Short mmCIF file of N, CA and C in Angstrom, two decimals:
data_model
loop_
_atom_site.label_atom_id
_atom_site.label_comp_id
_atom_site.label_asym_id
_atom_site.label_seq_id
_atom_site.Cartn_x
_atom_site.Cartn_y
_atom_site.Cartn_z
N MET A 415 1.81 -12.94 -16.33
CA MET A 415 0.91 -12.08 -15.57
C MET A 415 1.37 -10.64 -15.72
N ASP A 416 0.42 -9.78 -15.88
CA ASP A 416 0.69 -8.35 -15.99
C ASP A 416 0.75 -7.73 -14.60
N LEU A 417 1.21 -6.50 -14.54
CA LEU A 417 1.26 -5.77 -13.28
C LEU A 417 0.51 -4.45 -13.40
N VAL A 418 -0.23 -4.15 -12.37
CA VAL A 418 -0.83 -2.83 -12.19
C VAL A 418 -0.07 -2.23 -11.02
N PHE A 419 0.34 -0.96 -11.14
CA PHE A 419 1.12 -0.39 -10.05
C PHE A 419 0.59 0.95 -9.59
N ILE A 420 0.89 1.24 -8.33
CA ILE A 420 0.64 2.53 -7.72
C ILE A 420 1.98 2.95 -7.14
N GLU A 421 2.44 4.13 -7.50
CA GLU A 421 3.77 4.58 -7.11
C GLU A 421 3.70 5.83 -6.24
N ASP A 422 4.38 5.79 -5.12
CA ASP A 422 4.54 6.95 -4.23
C ASP A 422 3.21 7.52 -3.76
N LEU A 423 2.33 6.63 -3.31
CA LEU A 423 1.07 7.04 -2.71
C LEU A 423 1.37 7.52 -1.29
N ARG A 424 1.24 8.82 -1.06
CA ARG A 424 1.61 9.42 0.22
C ARG A 424 0.36 9.66 1.06
N ILE A 425 0.43 9.17 2.32
CA ILE A 425 -0.72 9.23 3.22
C ILE A 425 -0.23 9.64 4.60
N GLU A 426 -0.92 10.55 5.23
CA GLU A 426 -0.60 10.93 6.61
C GLU A 426 -1.28 9.98 7.57
N THR A 427 -0.55 9.58 8.61
CA THR A 427 -1.07 8.63 9.59
C THR A 427 -0.31 8.76 10.90
N ILE A 428 -0.80 8.09 11.91
CA ILE A 428 -0.06 7.93 13.17
C ILE A 428 0.69 6.62 13.04
N ILE A 429 2.02 6.68 13.13
CA ILE A 429 2.86 5.48 13.01
C ILE A 429 4.12 5.69 13.82
N GLY A 430 4.50 4.70 14.61
CA GLY A 430 5.76 4.80 15.33
C GLY A 430 5.64 4.33 16.76
N ILE A 431 6.80 4.17 17.38
CA ILE A 431 6.86 3.63 18.74
C ILE A 431 7.16 4.69 19.80
N TYR A 432 7.64 5.84 19.38
CA TYR A 432 8.00 6.87 20.36
C TYR A 432 6.78 7.71 20.74
N ASP A 433 6.82 8.26 21.94
CA ASP A 433 5.68 9.04 22.45
C ASP A 433 5.26 10.14 21.48
N TRP A 434 6.24 10.87 20.93
CA TRP A 434 5.89 11.97 20.03
C TRP A 434 5.22 11.47 18.76
N GLU A 435 5.57 10.24 18.34
CA GLU A 435 4.98 9.67 17.13
C GLU A 435 3.52 9.27 17.33
N ARG A 436 3.13 9.07 18.57
CA ARG A 436 1.76 8.65 18.88
C ARG A 436 0.78 9.82 18.83
N THR A 437 1.32 11.05 18.74
CA THR A 437 0.46 12.24 18.73
C THR A 437 0.65 13.10 17.48
N THR A 438 1.62 12.77 16.64
CA THR A 438 1.94 13.57 15.47
C THR A 438 1.76 12.75 14.20
N ARG A 439 0.96 13.25 13.29
CA ARG A 439 0.76 12.54 12.03
C ARG A 439 2.03 12.66 11.17
N GLN A 440 2.40 11.53 10.56
CA GLN A 440 3.57 11.47 9.69
C GLN A 440 3.14 10.92 8.33
N VAL A 441 3.94 11.19 7.34
CA VAL A 441 3.67 10.68 6.00
C VAL A 441 4.33 9.32 5.83
N VAL A 442 3.57 8.39 5.26
CA VAL A 442 4.14 7.14 4.76
C VAL A 442 3.90 7.13 3.26
N ALA A 443 4.78 6.45 2.54
CA ALA A 443 4.66 6.35 1.08
C ALA A 443 4.58 4.89 0.69
N LEU A 444 3.63 4.57 -0.18
CA LEU A 444 3.46 3.20 -0.64
C LEU A 444 3.76 3.10 -2.13
N ASP A 445 4.51 2.07 -2.49
CA ASP A 445 4.73 1.65 -3.87
C ASP A 445 4.18 0.23 -3.95
N ILE A 446 3.26 0.01 -4.85
CA ILE A 446 2.58 -1.28 -4.90
C ILE A 446 2.58 -1.81 -6.33
N GLU A 447 2.95 -3.07 -6.49
CA GLU A 447 2.81 -3.80 -7.76
C GLU A 447 1.83 -4.93 -7.51
N MET A 448 0.82 -5.05 -8.38
CA MET A 448 -0.23 -6.05 -8.19
C MET A 448 -0.38 -6.87 -9.46
N ALA A 449 -0.36 -8.18 -9.33
CA ALA A 449 -0.54 -9.06 -10.49
C ALA A 449 -1.99 -8.99 -10.94
N PHE A 450 -2.17 -8.85 -12.25
CA PHE A 450 -3.52 -8.80 -12.82
C PHE A 450 -3.42 -9.06 -14.31
N ASP A 451 -4.31 -9.88 -14.82
CA ASP A 451 -4.33 -10.16 -16.26
C ASP A 451 -5.08 -9.02 -16.95
N ASN A 452 -4.34 -8.19 -17.67
CA ASN A 452 -4.93 -7.02 -18.32
C ASN A 452 -5.51 -7.30 -19.70
N SER A 453 -5.52 -8.55 -20.16
CA SER A 453 -6.03 -8.82 -21.50
C SER A 453 -7.53 -8.56 -21.61
N ARG A 454 -8.30 -8.89 -20.59
CA ARG A 454 -9.75 -8.66 -20.65
C ARG A 454 -10.09 -7.17 -20.71
N PRO A 455 -9.56 -6.33 -19.79
CA PRO A 455 -9.88 -4.90 -19.91
C PRO A 455 -9.33 -4.28 -21.19
N ALA A 456 -8.21 -4.78 -21.67
CA ALA A 456 -7.66 -4.24 -22.92
C ALA A 456 -8.60 -4.54 -24.09
N ALA A 457 -9.25 -5.69 -24.06
CA ALA A 457 -10.18 -6.07 -25.13
C ALA A 457 -11.51 -5.32 -25.01
N SER A 458 -11.99 -5.15 -23.78
CA SER A 458 -13.31 -4.54 -23.58
C SER A 458 -13.27 -3.01 -23.48
N ASP A 459 -12.14 -2.47 -23.02
CA ASP A 459 -11.99 -1.03 -22.79
C ASP A 459 -13.00 -0.54 -21.75
N ARG A 460 -13.28 -1.41 -20.75
CA ARG A 460 -14.25 -1.07 -19.70
C ARG A 460 -13.56 -1.08 -18.33
N ILE A 461 -13.78 -0.04 -17.57
CA ILE A 461 -13.19 0.07 -16.23
C ILE A 461 -13.65 -1.08 -15.33
N ALA A 462 -14.85 -1.56 -15.55
CA ALA A 462 -15.39 -2.65 -14.73
C ALA A 462 -14.55 -3.93 -14.85
N ASP A 463 -13.79 -4.06 -15.92
CA ASP A 463 -12.98 -5.26 -16.13
C ASP A 463 -11.55 -5.13 -15.60
N THR A 464 -11.22 -3.96 -15.07
CA THR A 464 -9.85 -3.72 -14.62
C THR A 464 -9.66 -3.97 -13.14
N LEU A 465 -8.42 -3.95 -12.74
CA LEU A 465 -8.08 -3.77 -11.33
C LEU A 465 -7.99 -2.25 -11.17
N ASP A 466 -9.00 -1.67 -10.62
CA ASP A 466 -9.16 -0.21 -10.57
C ASP A 466 -8.19 0.39 -9.55
N TYR A 467 -7.07 0.93 -10.04
CA TYR A 467 -6.05 1.47 -9.14
C TYR A 467 -6.55 2.67 -8.36
N LYS A 468 -7.54 3.39 -8.88
CA LYS A 468 -8.11 4.50 -8.11
C LYS A 468 -8.89 3.96 -6.91
N ALA A 469 -9.65 2.90 -7.11
CA ALA A 469 -10.40 2.29 -6.01
C ALA A 469 -9.46 1.73 -4.95
N VAL A 470 -8.39 1.08 -5.40
CA VAL A 470 -7.39 0.55 -4.46
C VAL A 470 -6.78 1.71 -3.67
N SER A 471 -6.40 2.77 -4.36
CA SER A 471 -5.79 3.92 -3.71
C SER A 471 -6.72 4.55 -2.69
N LYS A 472 -7.97 4.75 -3.06
CA LYS A 472 -8.94 5.36 -2.14
C LYS A 472 -9.13 4.50 -0.90
N ARG A 473 -9.19 3.20 -1.08
CA ARG A 473 -9.36 2.28 0.07
C ARG A 473 -8.17 2.36 1.00
N LEU A 474 -6.95 2.38 0.44
CA LEU A 474 -5.75 2.47 1.27
C LEU A 474 -5.63 3.83 1.95
N ILE A 475 -5.97 4.90 1.25
CA ILE A 475 -5.94 6.24 1.86
C ILE A 475 -6.85 6.28 3.08
N ALA A 476 -8.05 5.74 2.96
CA ALA A 476 -8.99 5.72 4.07
C ALA A 476 -8.46 4.87 5.23
N PHE A 477 -7.97 3.67 4.91
CA PHE A 477 -7.49 2.76 5.96
C PHE A 477 -6.25 3.31 6.66
N VAL A 478 -5.25 3.67 5.90
CA VAL A 478 -3.98 4.14 6.48
C VAL A 478 -4.20 5.44 7.24
N GLY A 479 -5.01 6.33 6.70
CA GLY A 479 -5.27 7.60 7.35
C GLY A 479 -5.89 7.48 8.72
N GLU A 480 -6.66 6.41 8.94
CA GLU A 480 -7.31 6.18 10.23
C GLU A 480 -6.52 5.24 11.15
N SER A 481 -5.49 4.61 10.63
CA SER A 481 -4.75 3.61 11.41
C SER A 481 -3.84 4.27 12.45
N ARG A 482 -3.42 3.48 13.43
CA ARG A 482 -2.56 3.96 14.50
C ARG A 482 -1.57 2.86 14.92
N PHE A 483 -0.90 2.27 13.96
CA PHE A 483 0.02 1.17 14.26
C PHE A 483 1.36 1.71 14.77
N GLU A 484 2.04 0.88 15.50
CA GLU A 484 3.38 1.23 15.96
C GLU A 484 4.43 0.88 14.91
N LEU A 485 4.25 -0.25 14.23
CA LEU A 485 5.28 -0.75 13.31
C LEU A 485 4.86 -0.64 11.86
N VAL A 486 5.82 -0.27 11.00
CA VAL A 486 5.54 -0.24 9.56
C VAL A 486 5.27 -1.66 9.05
N GLU A 487 5.85 -2.65 9.69
CA GLU A 487 5.63 -4.04 9.30
C GLU A 487 4.14 -4.40 9.43
N THR A 488 3.53 -3.98 10.52
CA THR A 488 2.11 -4.28 10.75
C THR A 488 1.25 -3.56 9.73
N LEU A 489 1.53 -2.29 9.51
CA LEU A 489 0.76 -1.52 8.53
C LEU A 489 0.89 -2.12 7.13
N ALA A 490 2.09 -2.53 6.75
CA ALA A 490 2.30 -3.13 5.44
C ALA A 490 1.50 -4.42 5.29
N GLU A 491 1.51 -5.27 6.31
CA GLU A 491 0.75 -6.53 6.27
C GLU A 491 -0.74 -6.27 6.11
N ARG A 492 -1.26 -5.30 6.86
CA ARG A 492 -2.69 -5.01 6.79
C ARG A 492 -3.07 -4.45 5.41
N CYS A 493 -2.23 -3.60 4.85
CA CYS A 493 -2.49 -3.07 3.51
C CYS A 493 -2.48 -4.18 2.47
N ALA A 494 -1.52 -5.08 2.57
CA ALA A 494 -1.45 -6.20 1.64
C ALA A 494 -2.69 -7.07 1.75
N ALA A 495 -3.16 -7.32 2.96
CA ALA A 495 -4.35 -8.15 3.16
C ALA A 495 -5.58 -7.49 2.53
N ILE A 496 -5.71 -6.19 2.68
CA ILE A 496 -6.84 -5.47 2.07
C ILE A 496 -6.81 -5.64 0.55
N ILE A 497 -5.66 -5.44 -0.04
CA ILE A 497 -5.55 -5.54 -1.50
C ILE A 497 -5.87 -6.95 -1.98
N ARG A 498 -5.32 -7.94 -1.31
CA ARG A 498 -5.55 -9.32 -1.74
C ARG A 498 -7.00 -9.74 -1.50
N ASP A 499 -7.52 -9.45 -0.32
CA ASP A 499 -8.86 -9.93 0.05
C ASP A 499 -9.98 -9.15 -0.64
N GLU A 500 -9.87 -7.85 -0.68
CA GLU A 500 -10.97 -7.03 -1.20
C GLU A 500 -10.92 -6.83 -2.71
N PHE A 501 -9.75 -6.95 -3.29
CA PHE A 501 -9.63 -6.69 -4.73
C PHE A 501 -9.22 -7.93 -5.52
N GLY A 502 -9.11 -9.08 -4.84
CA GLY A 502 -8.83 -10.34 -5.53
C GLY A 502 -7.49 -10.41 -6.21
N VAL A 503 -6.49 -9.76 -5.64
CA VAL A 503 -5.15 -9.75 -6.23
C VAL A 503 -4.39 -11.00 -5.77
N PRO A 504 -3.93 -11.84 -6.70
CA PRO A 504 -3.28 -13.09 -6.31
C PRO A 504 -1.85 -12.91 -5.79
N TRP A 505 -1.17 -11.84 -6.22
CA TRP A 505 0.22 -11.57 -5.82
C TRP A 505 0.43 -10.07 -5.79
N LEU A 506 1.22 -9.64 -4.81
CA LEU A 506 1.59 -8.24 -4.77
C LEU A 506 2.94 -8.06 -4.11
N ARG A 507 3.57 -6.96 -4.48
CA ARG A 507 4.78 -6.49 -3.82
C ARG A 507 4.45 -5.09 -3.31
N LEU A 508 4.63 -4.89 -2.03
CA LEU A 508 4.30 -3.61 -1.42
C LEU A 508 5.51 -3.07 -0.68
N LYS A 509 5.87 -1.85 -1.03
CA LYS A 509 6.97 -1.15 -0.34
C LYS A 509 6.32 -0.03 0.47
N LEU A 510 6.56 -0.04 1.77
CA LEU A 510 6.04 1.00 2.64
C LEU A 510 7.23 1.75 3.23
N SER A 511 7.32 3.03 2.90
CA SER A 511 8.44 3.86 3.33
C SER A 511 7.97 4.90 4.33
N LYS A 512 8.87 5.22 5.23
CA LYS A 512 8.65 6.29 6.20
C LYS A 512 9.72 7.35 5.93
N PRO A 513 9.39 8.35 5.10
CA PRO A 513 10.39 9.36 4.74
C PRO A 513 10.89 10.14 5.95
N GLY A 514 12.21 10.36 5.97
CA GLY A 514 12.81 11.18 7.02
C GLY A 514 12.86 10.57 8.40
N ALA A 515 12.58 9.28 8.52
CA ALA A 515 12.53 8.65 9.84
C ALA A 515 13.91 8.50 10.47
N VAL A 516 14.93 8.38 9.65
CA VAL A 516 16.30 8.24 10.14
C VAL A 516 17.13 9.37 9.56
N THR A 517 17.77 10.11 10.43
CA THR A 517 18.60 11.23 9.99
C THR A 517 19.64 10.75 8.99
N GLY A 518 19.74 11.46 7.88
CA GLY A 518 20.71 11.11 6.85
C GLY A 518 20.17 10.20 5.78
N SER A 519 18.95 9.68 5.97
CA SER A 519 18.36 8.81 4.95
C SER A 519 17.16 9.51 4.33
N ARG A 520 16.86 9.15 3.10
CA ARG A 520 15.66 9.67 2.45
C ARG A 520 14.42 9.00 3.04
N ALA A 521 14.53 7.69 3.31
CA ALA A 521 13.40 6.95 3.85
C ALA A 521 13.87 5.61 4.38
N VAL A 522 13.08 5.03 5.26
CA VAL A 522 13.27 3.66 5.73
C VAL A 522 11.92 2.95 5.62
N GLY A 523 11.94 1.63 5.68
CA GLY A 523 10.67 0.91 5.60
C GLY A 523 10.86 -0.55 5.30
N VAL A 524 9.83 -1.13 4.71
CA VAL A 524 9.84 -2.57 4.41
C VAL A 524 9.31 -2.80 3.00
N VAL A 525 9.72 -3.92 2.44
CA VAL A 525 9.15 -4.42 1.18
C VAL A 525 8.67 -5.84 1.47
N ILE A 526 7.41 -6.10 1.15
CA ILE A 526 6.87 -7.44 1.34
C ILE A 526 6.26 -7.93 0.04
N GLU A 527 6.28 -9.24 -0.16
CA GLU A 527 5.59 -9.89 -1.26
C GLU A 527 4.65 -10.90 -0.67
N ARG A 528 3.44 -10.93 -1.18
CA ARG A 528 2.44 -11.88 -0.70
C ARG A 528 1.73 -12.51 -1.87
N GLY A 529 1.41 -13.79 -1.74
CA GLY A 529 0.66 -14.50 -2.77
C GLY A 529 1.55 -15.20 -3.75
N THR A 530 0.91 -15.69 -4.81
CA THR A 530 1.58 -16.45 -5.86
C THR A 530 1.50 -15.68 -7.16
N ARG A 531 2.65 -15.47 -7.76
CA ARG A 531 2.71 -14.76 -9.04
C ARG A 531 2.69 -15.79 -10.15
N ALA A 532 1.64 -15.77 -10.93
CA ALA A 532 1.48 -16.77 -11.99
C ALA A 532 2.37 -16.46 -13.18
#
């Protein structure tokens, strides 16, 4: 199985458990690997045959930008569900980072894998 990836997709959102986090937009960064058989689009050279990473990115930007979750775990699960359900992705690995959330670190967050990788 091939992989289509989106790296360092940065989106502003409301995320966090502290009072100040509920009123201040923060950046989250997503790194996503998605299983997809690229042989068909490679043969046809047609965007319609691909896993359109621009469409995936636009959908996540809209969703995350409007979300108001407390936990990065919840946001990561919802993003993974969107990718799998709406784009037919059988397996994905999603890393959701919250840059600057912990003093002294570049970022904190979660990495999840969902589905079956053929």
